[in-house]
Amino acid sequence: MQKRAARTRRTVLEAAADEFAERGYEGASLQGVAWRAATSIGALTFHFRNKTALAEEVRTAGSARFTVCLEELPPCADPLRELRTLVGALVRLAHEDPFVRAARRLEADAPEDAPPLTEIWLPVLRTQLDRAHSARRLRPGVAPEDAVAMLSHLAEGAMAAHGAARGAARRTAWEAAWDSVWDVVLHGLAADGPERGPEGTASPDLAGTCPSTG
């Protein structure tokens, strides 16, 4: 009985993540979640008393997945490459994980205030930029706080754009554009050094990512 209840609860949460990600808080309904979960309203409300409680649980799960993603990022010797890995991981998560998509959507239109998701990943971004600054990997005149502002806006925009991409062809086109955007970012951020090309552009190795954790 307990295993069946746990399974039902998990199924309802997964269905709710899809419902909130697609429809937002106002557009979502318990009936819609129950339909997606192939269960009854009674079974749903046994685990979650109302839509607000269900949204809070989904948002908590999405935040937790952001945290786990950051904890599992592979270390990189070059802090600028590590930055690319960080932003790329955030973008992939915002596209592939329904709980993260739902948490981002709920952050925009849920009825109750909650800690923003940026509180999870922005400190990591700041730490990596401080490392780049200490290692003299930032171009002279680029202040870390200015780089934080630029990259945080880039990450938010990339998460929104990638999340809107549908279909393999559109995702492939988006990912190719993302590589070009990151080359431009590195050109503006990176100090000249042995890993810079003759025209001041990033070498293919610098523009790459660290090994993926899957």
Short mmCIF file of C-alpha atoms in Angstrom, two decimals:
data_model
loop_
_atom_site.label_atom_id
_atom_site.label_comp_id
_atom_site.label_asym_id
_atom_site.label_seq_id
_atom_site.Cartn_x
_atom_site.Cartn_y
_atom_site.Cartn_z
CA MET A 1 0.00 0.00 0.00
CA GLN A 2 2.76 2.43 0.92
CA LYS A 3 4.64 1.67 -2.30
CA ARG A 4 1.50 2.25 -4.35
CA ALA A 5 0.85 5.56 -2.55
CA ALA A 6 4.43 6.67 -3.15
CA ARG A 7 4.14 5.73 -6.82
CA THR A 8 0.89 7.67 -7.17
CA ARG A 9 2.40 10.70 -5.49
CA ARG A 10 5.41 10.62 -7.82
CA THR A 11 3.19 10.25 -10.88
CA VAL A 12 1.04 13.19 -9.78
CA LEU A 13 4.11 15.36 -9.25
CA GLU A 14 5.49 14.51 -12.68
CA ALA A 15 2.14 15.30 -14.26
CA ALA A 16 1.92 18.56 -12.31
CA ALA A 17 5.38 19.58 -13.52
CA ASP A 18 4.24 19.18 -17.13
CA GLU A 19 0.97 21.00 -16.43
CA PHE A 20 2.60 24.00 -14.73
CA ALA A 21 5.43 24.18 -17.27
CA GLU A 22 2.96 24.37 -20.15
CA ARG A 23 0.13 26.38 -18.62
CA GLY A 24 1.57 28.35 -15.72
CA TYR A 25 -0.10 28.61 -12.34
CA GLU A 26 -3.28 30.36 -13.49
CA GLY A 27 -3.83 28.14 -16.50
CA ALA A 28 -3.12 24.87 -14.71
CA SER A 29 -5.90 22.90 -13.05
CA LEU A 30 -6.16 19.94 -10.73
CA GLN A 31 -8.38 18.28 -13.30
CA GLY A 32 -5.63 18.71 -15.89
CA VAL A 33 -3.04 17.22 -13.57
CA ALA A 34 -5.29 14.29 -12.72
CA TRP A 35 -5.89 13.64 -16.41
CA ARG A 36 -2.15 13.66 -17.16
CA ALA A 37 -1.49 11.36 -14.21
CA ALA A 38 -4.34 9.03 -15.19
CA THR A 39 -5.70 9.20 -11.67
CA SER A 40 -8.71 10.64 -9.84
CA ILE A 41 -9.11 14.01 -8.18
CA GLY A 42 -9.62 12.17 -4.90
CA ALA A 43 -6.25 10.42 -5.23
CA LEU A 44 -4.60 13.70 -6.14
CA THR A 45 -6.03 15.67 -3.23
CA PHE A 46 -5.14 12.84 -0.85
CA HIS A 47 -1.50 13.81 -1.44
CA PHE A 48 -1.88 17.55 -2.20
CA ARG A 49 -4.73 19.46 -0.64
CA ASN A 50 -4.93 22.16 -3.34
CA LYS A 51 -3.22 23.64 -6.38
CA THR A 52 -1.03 25.94 -4.29
CA ALA A 53 0.39 23.04 -2.29
CA LEU A 54 1.03 21.10 -5.48
CA ALA A 55 2.77 24.07 -7.11
CA GLU A 56 4.97 24.56 -4.06
CA GLU A 57 6.06 20.92 -4.15
CA VAL A 58 6.88 21.12 -7.86
CA ARG A 59 8.81 24.34 -7.37
CA THR A 60 10.78 22.82 -4.48
CA ALA A 61 11.67 19.83 -6.65
CA GLY A 62 12.81 22.08 -9.49
CA SER A 63 15.01 24.10 -7.15
CA ALA A 64 16.54 20.92 -5.76
CA ARG A 65 17.42 19.73 -9.26
CA PHE A 66 19.19 23.03 -9.96
CA THR A 67 21.23 22.49 -6.79
CA VAL A 68 22.16 18.92 -7.69
CA CYS A 69 23.18 20.01 -11.19
CA LEU A 70 25.57 22.61 -9.78
CA GLU A 71 27.03 20.19 -7.27
CA GLU A 72 27.78 17.68 -10.03
CA LEU A 73 29.50 20.08 -12.44
CA PRO A 74 32.93 18.73 -13.40
CA PRO A 75 35.86 20.92 -12.35
CA CYS A 76 37.88 22.68 -15.03
CA ALA A 77 41.39 24.10 -14.79
CA ASP A 78 40.38 27.13 -16.87
CA PRO A 79 37.74 29.25 -15.09
CA LEU A 80 36.40 30.63 -18.39
CA ARG A 81 35.77 27.15 -19.70
CA GLU A 82 34.14 26.36 -16.37
CA LEU A 83 31.82 29.32 -16.89
CA ARG A 84 30.76 27.95 -20.25
CA THR A 85 30.10 24.57 -18.65
CA LEU A 86 27.99 26.22 -15.93
CA VAL A 87 25.83 28.24 -18.31
CA GLY A 88 25.49 25.30 -20.69
CA ALA A 89 24.36 23.04 -17.84
CA LEU A 90 21.76 25.59 -16.72
CA VAL A 91 20.43 25.91 -20.25
CA ARG A 92 20.19 22.16 -20.79
CA LEU A 93 18.44 21.69 -17.46
CA ALA A 94 15.95 24.46 -18.22
CA HIS A 95 15.10 22.69 -21.47
CA GLU A 96 15.22 19.01 -20.51
CA ASP A 97 13.87 18.87 -16.96
CA PRO A 98 10.10 19.43 -16.62
CA PHE A 99 10.44 20.28 -12.91
CA VAL A 100 12.93 23.05 -13.71
CA ARG A 101 10.76 24.35 -16.56
CA ALA A 102 7.80 24.37 -14.18
CA ALA A 103 9.77 26.08 -11.41
CA ARG A 104 10.82 28.84 -13.81
CA ARG A 105 7.25 29.28 -15.04
CA LEU A 106 5.89 29.31 -11.49
CA GLU A 107 8.48 31.85 -10.44
CA ALA A 108 6.90 34.24 -12.92
CA ASP A 109 3.22 33.80 -12.05
CA ALA A 110 2.70 31.81 -8.85
CA PRO A 111 0.53 33.60 -6.26
CA GLU A 112 3.07 33.34 -3.43
CA ASP A 113 6.58 34.71 -3.27
CA ALA A 114 9.44 32.22 -3.20
CA PRO A 115 13.23 32.55 -3.26
CA PRO A 116 14.22 33.15 -6.89
CA LEU A 117 16.11 30.41 -8.68
CA THR A 118 18.97 32.85 -9.28
CA GLU A 119 19.81 32.52 -5.59
CA ILE A 120 20.92 28.97 -6.38
CA TRP A 121 23.18 29.50 -9.40
CA LEU A 122 24.21 33.17 -9.30
CA PRO A 123 26.65 32.72 -6.35
CA VAL A 124 28.37 29.94 -8.32
CA LEU A 125 28.67 32.24 -11.33
CA ARG A 126 30.15 34.97 -9.14
CA THR A 127 32.68 32.56 -7.63
CA GLN A 128 33.83 31.38 -11.05
CA LEU A 129 34.23 34.95 -12.31
CA ASP A 130 36.23 35.83 -9.19
CA ARG A 131 38.47 32.86 -9.99
CA ALA A 132 38.90 34.09 -13.56
CA HIS A 133 39.75 37.56 -12.29
CA SER A 134 42.28 36.23 -9.76
CA ALA A 135 43.87 34.08 -12.46
CA ARG A 136 44.08 37.14 -14.75
CA ARG A 137 41.92 35.41 -17.32
CA LEU A 138 39.62 38.44 -17.68
CA ARG A 139 40.49 41.13 -20.16
CA PRO A 140 41.98 44.23 -18.45
CA GLY A 141 39.22 46.71 -17.70
CA VAL A 142 36.52 44.03 -17.35
CA ALA A 143 35.24 44.23 -13.78
CA PRO A 144 33.94 40.95 -12.32
CA GLU A 145 30.67 42.58 -11.26
CA ASP A 146 30.07 43.78 -14.84
CA ALA A 147 30.79 40.29 -16.14
CA VAL A 148 28.35 38.84 -13.59
CA ALA A 149 25.61 41.17 -14.82
CA MET A 150 26.27 40.30 -18.45
CA LEU A 151 26.50 36.53 -17.95
CA SER A 152 23.46 36.36 -15.67
CA HIS A 153 21.37 38.08 -18.34
CA LEU A 154 22.86 35.80 -20.98
CA ALA A 155 22.05 32.71 -18.90
CA GLU A 156 18.46 33.81 -18.27
CA GLY A 157 17.93 34.60 -21.93
CA ALA A 158 19.50 31.34 -23.05
CA MET A 159 17.36 29.33 -20.63
CA ALA A 160 14.23 31.02 -21.95
CA ALA A 161 15.23 30.67 -25.62
CA HIS A 162 16.32 27.06 -25.36
CA GLY A 163 13.21 26.19 -23.40
CA ALA A 164 11.12 27.61 -26.24
CA ALA A 165 12.91 25.50 -28.88
CA ARG A 166 10.83 22.53 -30.00
CA GLY A 167 11.96 19.70 -32.21
CA ALA A 168 15.41 18.29 -32.89
CA ALA A 169 16.13 20.58 -35.85
CA ARG A 170 15.30 23.74 -33.90
CA ARG A 171 17.37 22.59 -30.92
CA THR A 172 20.35 21.83 -33.18
CA ALA A 173 20.09 25.27 -34.77
CA TRP A 174 19.85 26.86 -31.35
CA GLU A 175 22.90 25.00 -30.07
CA ALA A 176 24.95 26.09 -33.11
CA ALA A 177 23.93 29.70 -32.47
CA TRP A 178 24.83 29.27 -28.80
CA ASP A 179 28.39 28.22 -29.75
CA SER A 180 28.74 31.39 -31.81
CA VAL A 181 27.36 33.54 -29.00
CA TRP A 182 29.81 32.03 -26.52
CA ASP A 183 32.72 32.79 -28.90
CA VAL A 184 31.64 36.44 -28.84
CA VAL A 185 31.38 36.36 -25.04
CA LEU A 186 34.90 34.96 -24.72
CA HIS A 187 36.23 37.54 -27.14
CA GLY A 188 34.90 40.27 -24.85
CA LEU A 189 35.86 38.63 -21.54
CA ALA A 190 39.12 36.78 -22.04
CA ALA A 191 42.54 38.32 -21.65
CA ASP A 192 44.99 37.84 -24.50
CA GLY A 193 47.19 34.86 -23.81
CA PRO A 194 48.61 31.67 -25.19
CA GLU A 195 45.16 30.21 -25.79
CA ARG A 196 44.05 33.17 -27.92
CA GLY A 197 44.19 32.95 -31.70
CA PRO A 198 46.19 35.34 -33.86
CA GLU A 199 43.13 37.53 -34.41
CA GLY A 200 42.25 37.63 -30.69
CA THR A 201 39.52 35.02 -30.99
CA ALA A 202 39.20 32.03 -28.73
CA SER A 203 40.87 28.85 -29.85
CA PRO A 204 38.55 25.87 -30.46
CA ASP A 205 39.79 24.25 -27.25
CA LEU A 206 38.95 27.28 -25.13
CA ALA A 207 35.52 27.55 -26.70
CA GLY A 208 34.76 23.93 -25.84
CA THR A 209 33.21 22.49 -22.74
CA CYS A 210 34.43 20.33 -19.93
CA PRO A 211 33.50 16.65 -20.08
CA SER A 212 29.78 16.21 -19.57
CA THR A 213 28.41 14.48 -16.50
CA GLY A 214 25.52 13.18 -18.57
#
